[in-house]
Short mmCIF file of C-alpha atoms (C1' of nucleotides) in Angstrom, two decimals:
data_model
loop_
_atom_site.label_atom_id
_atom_site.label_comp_id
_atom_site.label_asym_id
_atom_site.label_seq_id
_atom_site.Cartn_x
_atom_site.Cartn_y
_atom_site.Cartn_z
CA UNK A 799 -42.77 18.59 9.64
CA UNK A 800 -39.64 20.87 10.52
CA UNK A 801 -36.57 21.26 9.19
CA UNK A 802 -33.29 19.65 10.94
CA UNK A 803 -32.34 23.15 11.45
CA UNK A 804 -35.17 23.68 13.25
CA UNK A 805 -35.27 20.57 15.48
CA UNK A 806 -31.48 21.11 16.43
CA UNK A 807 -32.38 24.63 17.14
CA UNK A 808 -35.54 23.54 19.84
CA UNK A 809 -33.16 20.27 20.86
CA UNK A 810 -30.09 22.94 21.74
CA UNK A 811 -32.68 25.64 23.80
CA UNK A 812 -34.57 22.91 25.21
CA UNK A 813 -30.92 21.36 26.95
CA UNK A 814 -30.17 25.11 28.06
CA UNK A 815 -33.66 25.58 29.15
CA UNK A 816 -32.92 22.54 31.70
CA UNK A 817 -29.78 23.87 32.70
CA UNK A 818 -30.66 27.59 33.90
CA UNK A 819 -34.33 27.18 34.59
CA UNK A 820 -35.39 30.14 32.72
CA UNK A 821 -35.65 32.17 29.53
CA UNK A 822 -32.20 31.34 27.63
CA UNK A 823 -29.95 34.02 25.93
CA UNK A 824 -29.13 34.09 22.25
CA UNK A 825 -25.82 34.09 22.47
CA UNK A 826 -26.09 30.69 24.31
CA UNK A 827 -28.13 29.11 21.76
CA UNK A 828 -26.00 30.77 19.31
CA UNK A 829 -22.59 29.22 21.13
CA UNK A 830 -24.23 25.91 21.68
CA UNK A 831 -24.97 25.62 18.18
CA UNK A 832 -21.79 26.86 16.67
CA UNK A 833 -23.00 29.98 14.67
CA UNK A 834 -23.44 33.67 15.04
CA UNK A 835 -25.54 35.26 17.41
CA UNK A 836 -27.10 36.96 14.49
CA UNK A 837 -28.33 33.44 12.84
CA UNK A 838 -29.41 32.34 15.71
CA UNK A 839 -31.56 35.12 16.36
CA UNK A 840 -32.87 34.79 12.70
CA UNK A 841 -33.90 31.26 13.49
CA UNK A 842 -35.05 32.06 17.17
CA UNK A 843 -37.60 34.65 15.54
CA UNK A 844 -38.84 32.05 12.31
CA UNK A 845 -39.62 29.38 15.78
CA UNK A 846 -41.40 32.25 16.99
CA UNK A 847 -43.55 32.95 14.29
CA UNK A 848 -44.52 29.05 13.77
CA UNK A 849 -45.32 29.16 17.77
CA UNK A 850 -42.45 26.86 18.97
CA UNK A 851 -40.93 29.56 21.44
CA UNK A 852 -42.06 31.96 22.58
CA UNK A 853 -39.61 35.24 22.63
CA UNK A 854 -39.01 38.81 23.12
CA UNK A 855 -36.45 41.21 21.90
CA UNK A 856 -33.45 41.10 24.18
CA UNK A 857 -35.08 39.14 26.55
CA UNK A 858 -34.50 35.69 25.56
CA UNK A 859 -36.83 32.30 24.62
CA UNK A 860 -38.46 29.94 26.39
CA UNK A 861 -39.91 26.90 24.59
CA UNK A 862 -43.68 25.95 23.82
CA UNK A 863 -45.36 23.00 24.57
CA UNK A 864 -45.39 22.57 21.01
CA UNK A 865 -42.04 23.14 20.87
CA UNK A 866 -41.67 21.05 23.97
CA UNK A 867 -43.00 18.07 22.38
CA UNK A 868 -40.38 18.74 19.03
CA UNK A 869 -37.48 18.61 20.96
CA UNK A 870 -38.34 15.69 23.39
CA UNK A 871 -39.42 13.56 20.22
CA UNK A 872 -36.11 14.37 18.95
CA UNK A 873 -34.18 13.76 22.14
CA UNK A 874 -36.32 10.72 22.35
CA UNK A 875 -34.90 9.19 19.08
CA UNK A 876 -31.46 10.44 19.70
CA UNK A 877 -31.56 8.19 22.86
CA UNK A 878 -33.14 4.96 21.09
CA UNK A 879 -30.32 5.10 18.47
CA UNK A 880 -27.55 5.75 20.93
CA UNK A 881 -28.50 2.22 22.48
CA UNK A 882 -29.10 0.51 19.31
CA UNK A 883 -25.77 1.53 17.95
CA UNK A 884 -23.85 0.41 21.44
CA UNK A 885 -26.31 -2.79 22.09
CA UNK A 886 -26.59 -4.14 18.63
CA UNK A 887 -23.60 -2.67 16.29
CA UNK A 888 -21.09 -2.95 19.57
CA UNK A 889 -20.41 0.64 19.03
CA UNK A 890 -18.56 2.28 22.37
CA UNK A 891 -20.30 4.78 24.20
CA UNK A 892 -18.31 7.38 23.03
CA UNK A 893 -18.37 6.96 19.42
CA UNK A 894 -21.91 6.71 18.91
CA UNK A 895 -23.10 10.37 19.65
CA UNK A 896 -22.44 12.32 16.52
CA UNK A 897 -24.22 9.27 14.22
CA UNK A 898 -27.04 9.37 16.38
CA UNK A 899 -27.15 13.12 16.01
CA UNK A 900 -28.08 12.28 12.29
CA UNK A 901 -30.30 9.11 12.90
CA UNK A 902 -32.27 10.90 14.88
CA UNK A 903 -33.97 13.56 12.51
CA UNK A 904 -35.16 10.19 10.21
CA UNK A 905 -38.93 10.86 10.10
CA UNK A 906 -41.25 7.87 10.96
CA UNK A 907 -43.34 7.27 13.72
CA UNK A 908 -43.75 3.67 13.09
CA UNK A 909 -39.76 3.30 13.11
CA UNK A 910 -39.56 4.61 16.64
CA UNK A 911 -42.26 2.69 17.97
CA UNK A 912 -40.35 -0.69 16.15
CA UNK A 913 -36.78 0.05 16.95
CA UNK A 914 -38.28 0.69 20.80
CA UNK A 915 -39.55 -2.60 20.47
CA UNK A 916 -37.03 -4.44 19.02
CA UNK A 917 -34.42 -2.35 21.57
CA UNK A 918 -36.99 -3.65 24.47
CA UNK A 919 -38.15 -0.25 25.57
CA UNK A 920 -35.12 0.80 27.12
CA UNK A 921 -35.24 3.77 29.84
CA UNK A 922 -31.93 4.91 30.03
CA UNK A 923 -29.15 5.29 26.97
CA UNK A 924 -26.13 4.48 27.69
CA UNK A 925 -24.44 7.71 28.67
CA UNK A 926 -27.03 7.19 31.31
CA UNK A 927 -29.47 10.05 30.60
CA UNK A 928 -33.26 8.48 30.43
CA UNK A 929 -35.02 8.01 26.92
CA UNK A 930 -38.64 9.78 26.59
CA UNK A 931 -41.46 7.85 26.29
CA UNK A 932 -43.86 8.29 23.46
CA UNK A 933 -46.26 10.84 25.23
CA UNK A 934 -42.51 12.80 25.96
CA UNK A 935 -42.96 12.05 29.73
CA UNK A 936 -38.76 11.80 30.54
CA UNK A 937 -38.38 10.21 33.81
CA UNK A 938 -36.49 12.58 36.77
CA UNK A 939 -33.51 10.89 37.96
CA UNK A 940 -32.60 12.02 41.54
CA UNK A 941 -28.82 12.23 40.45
CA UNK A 942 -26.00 14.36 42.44
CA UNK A 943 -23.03 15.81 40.62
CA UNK A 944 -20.38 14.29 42.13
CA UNK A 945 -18.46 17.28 42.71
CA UNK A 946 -21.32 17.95 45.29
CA UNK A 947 -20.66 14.76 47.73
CA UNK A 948 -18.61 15.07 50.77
CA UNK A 949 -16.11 12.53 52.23
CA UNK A 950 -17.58 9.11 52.91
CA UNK A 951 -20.68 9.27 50.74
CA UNK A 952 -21.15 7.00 47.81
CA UNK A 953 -23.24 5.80 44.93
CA UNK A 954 -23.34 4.69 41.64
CA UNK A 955 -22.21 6.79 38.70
CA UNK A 956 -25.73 6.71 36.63
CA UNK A 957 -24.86 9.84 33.52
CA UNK A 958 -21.94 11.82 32.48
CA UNK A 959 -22.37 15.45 31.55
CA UNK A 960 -19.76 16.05 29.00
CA UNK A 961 -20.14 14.30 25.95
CA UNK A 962 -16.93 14.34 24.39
CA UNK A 963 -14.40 11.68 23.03
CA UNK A 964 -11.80 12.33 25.04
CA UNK A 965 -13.40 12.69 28.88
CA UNK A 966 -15.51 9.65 27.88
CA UNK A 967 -12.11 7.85 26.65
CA UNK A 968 -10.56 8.97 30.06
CA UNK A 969 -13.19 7.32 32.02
CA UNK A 970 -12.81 3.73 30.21
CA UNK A 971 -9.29 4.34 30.91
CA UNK A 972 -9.83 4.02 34.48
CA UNK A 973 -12.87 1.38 34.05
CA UNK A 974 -15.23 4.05 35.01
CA UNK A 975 -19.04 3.44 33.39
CA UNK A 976 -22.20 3.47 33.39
CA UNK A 977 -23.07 1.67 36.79
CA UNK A 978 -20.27 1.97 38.29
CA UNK A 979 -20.13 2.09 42.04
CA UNK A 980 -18.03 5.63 43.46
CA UNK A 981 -16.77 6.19 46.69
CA UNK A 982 -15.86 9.67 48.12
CA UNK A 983 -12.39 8.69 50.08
CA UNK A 984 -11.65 12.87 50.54
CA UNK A 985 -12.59 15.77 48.91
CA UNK A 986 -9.83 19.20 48.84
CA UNK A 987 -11.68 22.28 49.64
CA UNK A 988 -9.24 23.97 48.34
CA UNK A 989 -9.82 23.56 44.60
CA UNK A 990 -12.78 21.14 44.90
CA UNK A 991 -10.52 18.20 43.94
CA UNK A 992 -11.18 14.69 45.14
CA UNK A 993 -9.71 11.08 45.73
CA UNK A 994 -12.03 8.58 44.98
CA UNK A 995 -12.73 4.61 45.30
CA UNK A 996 -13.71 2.70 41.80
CA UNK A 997 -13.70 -0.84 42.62
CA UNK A 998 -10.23 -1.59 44.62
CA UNK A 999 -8.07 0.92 43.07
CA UNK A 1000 -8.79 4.77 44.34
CA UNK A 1001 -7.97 7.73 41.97
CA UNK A 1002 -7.36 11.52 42.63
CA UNK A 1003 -9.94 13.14 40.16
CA UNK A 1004 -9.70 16.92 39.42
CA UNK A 1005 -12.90 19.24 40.11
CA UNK A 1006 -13.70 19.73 36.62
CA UNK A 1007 -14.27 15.83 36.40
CA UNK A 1008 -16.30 15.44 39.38
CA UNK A 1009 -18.29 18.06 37.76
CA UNK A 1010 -19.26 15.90 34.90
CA UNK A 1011 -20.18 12.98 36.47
CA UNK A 1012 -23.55 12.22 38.29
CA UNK A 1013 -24.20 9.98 40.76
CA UNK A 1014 -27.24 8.49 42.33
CA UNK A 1015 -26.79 8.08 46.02
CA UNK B 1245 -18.94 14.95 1.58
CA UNK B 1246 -22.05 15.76 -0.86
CA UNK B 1247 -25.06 16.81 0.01
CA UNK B 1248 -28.49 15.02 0.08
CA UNK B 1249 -29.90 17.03 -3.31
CA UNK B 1250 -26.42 15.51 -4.91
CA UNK B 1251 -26.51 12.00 -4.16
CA UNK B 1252 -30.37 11.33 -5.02
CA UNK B 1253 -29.53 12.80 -8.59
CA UNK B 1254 -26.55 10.80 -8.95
CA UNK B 1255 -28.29 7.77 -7.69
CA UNK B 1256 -31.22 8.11 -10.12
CA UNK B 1257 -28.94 8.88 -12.94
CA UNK B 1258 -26.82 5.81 -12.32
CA UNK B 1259 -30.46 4.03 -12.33
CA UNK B 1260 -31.69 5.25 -15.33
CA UNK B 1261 -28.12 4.82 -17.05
CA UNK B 1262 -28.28 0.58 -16.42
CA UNK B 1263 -31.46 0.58 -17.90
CA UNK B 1264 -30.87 2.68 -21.22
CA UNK B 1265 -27.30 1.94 -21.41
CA UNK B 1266 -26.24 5.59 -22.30
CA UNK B 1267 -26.41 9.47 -21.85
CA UNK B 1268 -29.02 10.21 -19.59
CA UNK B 1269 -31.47 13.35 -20.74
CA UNK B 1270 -32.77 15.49 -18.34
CA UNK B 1271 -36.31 15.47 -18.44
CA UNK B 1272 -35.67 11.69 -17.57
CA UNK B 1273 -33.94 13.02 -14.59
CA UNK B 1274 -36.24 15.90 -14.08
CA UNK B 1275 -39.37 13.49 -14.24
CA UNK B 1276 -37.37 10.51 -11.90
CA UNK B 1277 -36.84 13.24 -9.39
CA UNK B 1278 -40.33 14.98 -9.37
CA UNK B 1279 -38.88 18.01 -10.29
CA UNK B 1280 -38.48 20.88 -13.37
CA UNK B 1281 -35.84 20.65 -16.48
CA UNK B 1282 -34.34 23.39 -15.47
CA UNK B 1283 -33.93 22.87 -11.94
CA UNK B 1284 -32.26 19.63 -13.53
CA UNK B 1285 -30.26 20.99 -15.60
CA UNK B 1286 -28.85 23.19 -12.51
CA UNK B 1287 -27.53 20.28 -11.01
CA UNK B 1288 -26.62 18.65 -13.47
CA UNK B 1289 -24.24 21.98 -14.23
CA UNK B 1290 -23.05 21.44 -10.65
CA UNK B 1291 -22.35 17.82 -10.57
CA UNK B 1292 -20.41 18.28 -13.61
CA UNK B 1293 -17.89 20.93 -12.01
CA UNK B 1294 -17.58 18.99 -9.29
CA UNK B 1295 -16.78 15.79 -12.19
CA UNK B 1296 -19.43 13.89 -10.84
CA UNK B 1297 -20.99 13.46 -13.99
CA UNK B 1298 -19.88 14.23 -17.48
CA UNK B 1299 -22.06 16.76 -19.16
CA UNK B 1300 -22.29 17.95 -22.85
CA UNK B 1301 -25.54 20.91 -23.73
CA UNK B 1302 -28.61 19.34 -25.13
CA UNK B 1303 -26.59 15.75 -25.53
CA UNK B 1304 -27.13 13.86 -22.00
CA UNK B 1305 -25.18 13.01 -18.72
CA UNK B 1306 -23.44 10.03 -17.57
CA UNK B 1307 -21.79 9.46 -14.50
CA UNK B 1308 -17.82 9.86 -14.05
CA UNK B 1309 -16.22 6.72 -12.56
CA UNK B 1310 -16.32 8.87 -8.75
CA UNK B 1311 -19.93 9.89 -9.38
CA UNK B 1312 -20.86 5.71 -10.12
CA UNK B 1313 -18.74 5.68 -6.59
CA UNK B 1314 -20.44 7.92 -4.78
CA UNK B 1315 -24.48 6.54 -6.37
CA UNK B 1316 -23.41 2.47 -5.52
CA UNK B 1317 -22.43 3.48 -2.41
CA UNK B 1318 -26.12 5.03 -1.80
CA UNK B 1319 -27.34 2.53 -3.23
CA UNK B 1320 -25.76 -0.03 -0.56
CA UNK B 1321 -26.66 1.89 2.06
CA UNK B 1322 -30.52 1.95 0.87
CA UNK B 1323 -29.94 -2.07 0.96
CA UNK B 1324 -28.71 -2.59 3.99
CA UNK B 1325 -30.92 -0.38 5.63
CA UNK B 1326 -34.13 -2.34 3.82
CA UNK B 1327 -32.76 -5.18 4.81
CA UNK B 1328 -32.65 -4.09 8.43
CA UNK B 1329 -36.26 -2.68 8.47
CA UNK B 1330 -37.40 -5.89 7.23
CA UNK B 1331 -35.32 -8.68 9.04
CA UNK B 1332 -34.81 -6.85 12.49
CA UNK B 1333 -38.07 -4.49 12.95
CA UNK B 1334 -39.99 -6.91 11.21
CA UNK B 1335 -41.31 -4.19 8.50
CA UNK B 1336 -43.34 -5.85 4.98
CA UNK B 1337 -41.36 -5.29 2.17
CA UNK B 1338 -43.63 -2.47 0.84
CA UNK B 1339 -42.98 -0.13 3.90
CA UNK B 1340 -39.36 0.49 4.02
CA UNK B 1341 -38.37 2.33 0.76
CA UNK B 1342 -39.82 5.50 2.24
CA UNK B 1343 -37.42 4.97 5.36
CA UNK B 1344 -34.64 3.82 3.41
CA UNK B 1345 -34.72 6.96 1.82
CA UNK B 1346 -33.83 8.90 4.22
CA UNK B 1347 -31.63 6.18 5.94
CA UNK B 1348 -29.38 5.90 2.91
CA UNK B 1349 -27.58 9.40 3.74
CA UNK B 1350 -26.77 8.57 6.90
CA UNK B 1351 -22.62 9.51 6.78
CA UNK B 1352 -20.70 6.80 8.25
CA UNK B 1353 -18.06 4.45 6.71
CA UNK B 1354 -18.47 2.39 10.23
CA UNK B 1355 -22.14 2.13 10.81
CA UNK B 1356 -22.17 0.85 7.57
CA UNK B 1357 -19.36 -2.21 8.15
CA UNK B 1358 -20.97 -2.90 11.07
CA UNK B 1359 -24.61 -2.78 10.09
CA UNK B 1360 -23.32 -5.12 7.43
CA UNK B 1361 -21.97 -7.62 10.16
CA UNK B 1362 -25.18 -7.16 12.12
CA UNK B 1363 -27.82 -8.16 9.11
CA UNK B 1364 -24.97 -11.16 8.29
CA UNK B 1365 -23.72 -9.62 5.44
CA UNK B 1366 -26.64 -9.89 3.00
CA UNK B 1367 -25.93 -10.56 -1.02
CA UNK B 1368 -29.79 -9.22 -1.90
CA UNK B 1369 -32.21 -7.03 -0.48
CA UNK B 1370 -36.03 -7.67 0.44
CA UNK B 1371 -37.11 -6.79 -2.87
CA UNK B 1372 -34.50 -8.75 -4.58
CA UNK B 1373 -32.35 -6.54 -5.60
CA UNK B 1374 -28.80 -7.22 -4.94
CA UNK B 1375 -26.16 -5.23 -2.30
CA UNK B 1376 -23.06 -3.52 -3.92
CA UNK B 1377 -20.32 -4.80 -1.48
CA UNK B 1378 -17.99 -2.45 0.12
CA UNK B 1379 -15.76 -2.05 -3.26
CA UNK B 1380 -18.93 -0.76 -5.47
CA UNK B 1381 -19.37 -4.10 -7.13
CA UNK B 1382 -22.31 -5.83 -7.38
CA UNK B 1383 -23.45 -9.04 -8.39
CA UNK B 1384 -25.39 -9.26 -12.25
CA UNK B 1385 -28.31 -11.46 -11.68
CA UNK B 1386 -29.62 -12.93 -14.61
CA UNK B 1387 -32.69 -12.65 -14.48
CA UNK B 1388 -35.66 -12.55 -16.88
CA UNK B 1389 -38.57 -10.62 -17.03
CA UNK B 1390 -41.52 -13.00 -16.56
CA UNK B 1391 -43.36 -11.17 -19.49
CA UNK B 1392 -40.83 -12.66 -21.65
CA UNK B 1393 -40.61 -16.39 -20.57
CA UNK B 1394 -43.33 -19.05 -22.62
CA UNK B 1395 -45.69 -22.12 -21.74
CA UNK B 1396 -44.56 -24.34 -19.17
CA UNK B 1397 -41.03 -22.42 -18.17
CA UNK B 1398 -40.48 -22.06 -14.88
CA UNK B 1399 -38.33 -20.27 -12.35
CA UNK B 1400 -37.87 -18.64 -9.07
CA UNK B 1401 -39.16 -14.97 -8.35
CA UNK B 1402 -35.89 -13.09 -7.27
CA UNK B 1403 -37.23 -9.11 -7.68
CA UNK B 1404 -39.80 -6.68 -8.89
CA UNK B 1405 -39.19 -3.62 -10.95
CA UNK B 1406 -42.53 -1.72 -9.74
CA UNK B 1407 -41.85 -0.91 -5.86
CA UNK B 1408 -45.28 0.93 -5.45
CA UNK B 1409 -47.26 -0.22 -2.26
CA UNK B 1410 -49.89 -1.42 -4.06
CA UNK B 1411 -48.26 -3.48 -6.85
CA UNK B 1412 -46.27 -5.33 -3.37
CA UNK B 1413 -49.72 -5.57 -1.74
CA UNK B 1414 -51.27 -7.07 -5.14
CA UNK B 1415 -48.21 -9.49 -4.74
CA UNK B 1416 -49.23 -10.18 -1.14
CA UNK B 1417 -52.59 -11.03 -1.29
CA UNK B 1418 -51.59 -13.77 -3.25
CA UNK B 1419 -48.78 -15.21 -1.40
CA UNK B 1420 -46.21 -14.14 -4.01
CA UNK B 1421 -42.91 -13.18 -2.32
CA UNK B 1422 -39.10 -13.26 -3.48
CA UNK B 1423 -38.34 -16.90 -3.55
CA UNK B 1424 -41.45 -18.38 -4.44
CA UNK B 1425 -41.67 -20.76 -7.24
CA UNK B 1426 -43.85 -19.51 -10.60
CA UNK B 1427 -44.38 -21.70 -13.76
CA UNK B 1428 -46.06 -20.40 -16.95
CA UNK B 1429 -48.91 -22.82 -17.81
CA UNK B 1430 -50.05 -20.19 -20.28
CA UNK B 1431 -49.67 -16.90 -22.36
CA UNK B 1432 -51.91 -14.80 -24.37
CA UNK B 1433 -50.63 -13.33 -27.53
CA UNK B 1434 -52.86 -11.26 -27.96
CA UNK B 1435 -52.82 -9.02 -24.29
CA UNK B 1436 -49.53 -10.82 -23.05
CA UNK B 1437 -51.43 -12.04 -20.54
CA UNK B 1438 -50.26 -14.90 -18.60
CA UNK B 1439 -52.00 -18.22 -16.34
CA UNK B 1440 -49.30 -19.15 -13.88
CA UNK B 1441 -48.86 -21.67 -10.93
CA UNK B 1442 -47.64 -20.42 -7.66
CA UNK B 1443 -47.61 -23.36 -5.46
CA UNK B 1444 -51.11 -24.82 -5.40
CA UNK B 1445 -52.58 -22.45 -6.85
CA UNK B 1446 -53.26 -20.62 -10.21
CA UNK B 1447 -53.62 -16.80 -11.10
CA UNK B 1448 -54.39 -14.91 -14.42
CA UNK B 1449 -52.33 -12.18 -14.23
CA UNK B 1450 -52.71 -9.08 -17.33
CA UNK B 1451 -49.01 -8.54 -19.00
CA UNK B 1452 -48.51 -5.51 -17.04
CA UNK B 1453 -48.35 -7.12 -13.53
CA UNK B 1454 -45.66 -9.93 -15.74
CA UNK B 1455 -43.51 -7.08 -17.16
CA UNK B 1456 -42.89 -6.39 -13.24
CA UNK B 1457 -41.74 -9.31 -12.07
CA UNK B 1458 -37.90 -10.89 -12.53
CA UNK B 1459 -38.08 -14.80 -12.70
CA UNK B 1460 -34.56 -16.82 -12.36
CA UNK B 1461 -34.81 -19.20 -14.43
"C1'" DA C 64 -26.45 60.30 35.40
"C1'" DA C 65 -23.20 59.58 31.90
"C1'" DC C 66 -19.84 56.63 29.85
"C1'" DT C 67 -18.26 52.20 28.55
"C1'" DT C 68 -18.81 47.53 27.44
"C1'" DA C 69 -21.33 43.50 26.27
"C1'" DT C 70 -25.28 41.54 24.20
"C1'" DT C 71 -28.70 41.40 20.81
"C1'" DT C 72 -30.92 42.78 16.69
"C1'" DT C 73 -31.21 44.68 11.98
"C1'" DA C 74 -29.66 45.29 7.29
"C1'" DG C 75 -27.67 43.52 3.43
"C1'" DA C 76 -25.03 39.73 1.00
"C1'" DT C 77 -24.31 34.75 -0.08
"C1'" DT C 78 -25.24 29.81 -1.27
"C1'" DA C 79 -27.96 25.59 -2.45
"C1'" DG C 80 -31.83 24.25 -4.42
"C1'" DA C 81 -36.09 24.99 -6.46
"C1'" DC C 82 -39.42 27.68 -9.51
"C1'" DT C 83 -41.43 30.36 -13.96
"C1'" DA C 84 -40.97 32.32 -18.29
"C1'" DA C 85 -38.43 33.04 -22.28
"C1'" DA C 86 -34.75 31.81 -25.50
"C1'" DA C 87 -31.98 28.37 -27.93
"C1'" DA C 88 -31.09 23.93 -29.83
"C1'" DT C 89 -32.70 19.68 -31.62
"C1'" DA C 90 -36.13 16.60 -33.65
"C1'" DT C 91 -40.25 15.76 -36.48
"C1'" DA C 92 -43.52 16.68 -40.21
"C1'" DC C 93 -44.98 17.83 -44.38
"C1'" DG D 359 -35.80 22.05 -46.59
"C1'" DT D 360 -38.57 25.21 -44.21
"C1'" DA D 361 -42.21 25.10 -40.41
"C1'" DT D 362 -43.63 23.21 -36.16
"C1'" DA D 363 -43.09 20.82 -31.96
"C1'" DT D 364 -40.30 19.14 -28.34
"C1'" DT D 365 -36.44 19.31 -25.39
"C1'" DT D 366 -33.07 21.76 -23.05
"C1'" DT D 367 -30.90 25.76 -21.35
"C1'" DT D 368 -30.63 30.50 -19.63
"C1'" DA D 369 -32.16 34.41 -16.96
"C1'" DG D 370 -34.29 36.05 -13.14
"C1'" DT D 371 -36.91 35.23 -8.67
"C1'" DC D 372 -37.71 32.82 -4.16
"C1'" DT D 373 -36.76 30.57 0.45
"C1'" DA D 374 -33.93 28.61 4.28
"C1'" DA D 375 -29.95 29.16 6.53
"C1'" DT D 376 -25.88 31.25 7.05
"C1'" DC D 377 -22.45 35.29 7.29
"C1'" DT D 378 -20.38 40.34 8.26
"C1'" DA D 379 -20.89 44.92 9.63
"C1'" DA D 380 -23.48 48.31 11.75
"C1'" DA D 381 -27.13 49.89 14.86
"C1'" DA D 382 -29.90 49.36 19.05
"C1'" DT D 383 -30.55 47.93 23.66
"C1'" DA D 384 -29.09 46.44 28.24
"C1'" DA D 385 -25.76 46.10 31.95
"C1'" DG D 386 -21.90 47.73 34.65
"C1'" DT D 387 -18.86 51.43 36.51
"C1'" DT D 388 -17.57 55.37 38.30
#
DNA sequence: AACTTATTTTAGATTAGACTAAAAATATAC
DNA sequence: GTATATTTTTAGTCTAATCTAAAATAAGTT
């Protein structure tokens, strides 16, 4: 088995991996992870020699399939925790993400397979991102940053891209979750800003939170 | 907060502690923990700066009031968690330690009040063994060893001391579970072995097996 | 093309936790 | 009460994961 350094190490470059489509840098594993570019590339080159990326000197590091499979078994038990802790312990959606991050290096198949049961196989968690299945097959969700709709277009807010307490406390301010339905009233070009329908009440929403907030149209 | 190395010591120290009543040694740690004296005696150096335990050379270790804290706490977590794996995910009694292992370090004051909620607030665990309450104090069963009891005394079985798969598996092929009824209809003196009723049916059971079992009586 | 800046890697040190081998303290035996 | 055996501790080494400081490489600018 690895190490929890190790799985939040192939967890953090698989996430970046997604992001820029492509071999990621080492100081963006290093600032996602909260270290020094010089641990990280330590750590990048001991995943290397075990065969979970594959990288090369100042040229960044793409995951293997082996190391593939690592992170989305992790990913996949972050998820199944997530909903556990909202669903059964009545956690809120934004308190539940740094427990999770420690539930979900607990080693045991069997575990998984039961709390997937007893969770009834779930697809999404519920900051809306879709949970793994066993064989790691993660199902693609045709969602649209909202920043990226134009006037008069609407859907339903299915995932949030920023994790934090305090953006996901600003959207249960306003009633905004999971599910919600979004309407694009009008959109500013000139700093991307945007005035938007939730339910009756409409809300002027800066750029930076459209950007966090997909939709599926 | 301590680290995972630091609370299994303490938490087998507090364990072997109730059932010597007194200074610990180290190669009783050592030998609980599957490791060397002297890596023992390392921590043991450790926990004492840190007045986890008190420590004098070549005399023994007990705990410090914060380090019985700190174990009991573990220890309710492990409990909770059991309880969990057994009641919710439907687990056999013999599969969880393993996962309760690694559950018990889990770091959150919440998850714990709430998982506490969710399992109904449990007094004993699956194994019989009771729950330290959120204060640290837990409830003295008295309970007897069913090695010690004689002819025709009877009682309820309310924990096991063994917590090996196969001593629970002996105990399941023969429909013997926490809360089932056992009388003595008969006791060797010379092997300690015992005859003993368990609903219909009667078992001969070698002293050993008896010196695991904990009958209220 | 040469200079400057930013990124990445190497070298060397540190800490927790474990190990082996040897030394020190305690316990047991005659 | 000395000799022997057992237990415990110390000293020194090892690995994973981190750090700082310095060196190497790549990228950007004139």
């Amino acid at each position: 088995m690895y190490t929890r350094a190790e799985e939040n190490y192939l967890k953090c470059i698989f996430h970046l991996e997604q992001e820029h489509k492509g071999a990621v840098a080492t100081n963006a594993i290093a600032q996602m992870m909260s270290t020094k570019a010089s641990s990280a590339t330590d750590m990048i080159q001991r995943l290397a020699d075990k065969e979970l990326v594959s990288y090369r000197r100042y040229k960044g590091t793409t995951l293997t399939k082996e190391g593939i499979a690592v992170a989305v078994a992790v990913i996949r038990k972050h998820r199944l925790w997530e909903v556990f802790l909202v669903e059964k312990l009545n956690f809120q959606w934004d308190e539940v993400h740094e427990i999770a991050e420690q539930l979900e290096h607990i080693q045991s198949e069997e575990l998984i397979t039961r709390l997937d049961k007893f969770l009834d196989h779930p697809d999404y968690d519920p900051h809306g991102d879709p949970i793994p299945d066993k064989d790691g097959n993660i199902k693609k969700t045709e969602k649209k940053v909202l920043s990226e709709m134009s006037k008069s277009q609407h859907g339903i807010l299915v995932g949030v891209r920023e994790t934090s307490g305090e953006f996901l406390q600003y959207l249960d301010k306003r009633n905004i979750a999971i599910g919600t339905k979004i309407k694009v009233l009008g959109k500013e070009f000139f700093d991307g800003s945007m005035i938007i329908q939730v339910k009756k009440e409409q809300f002027f929403i800066s750029k930076k939170i459209a950007e966090n907030l997909y939709i599926q149209v």
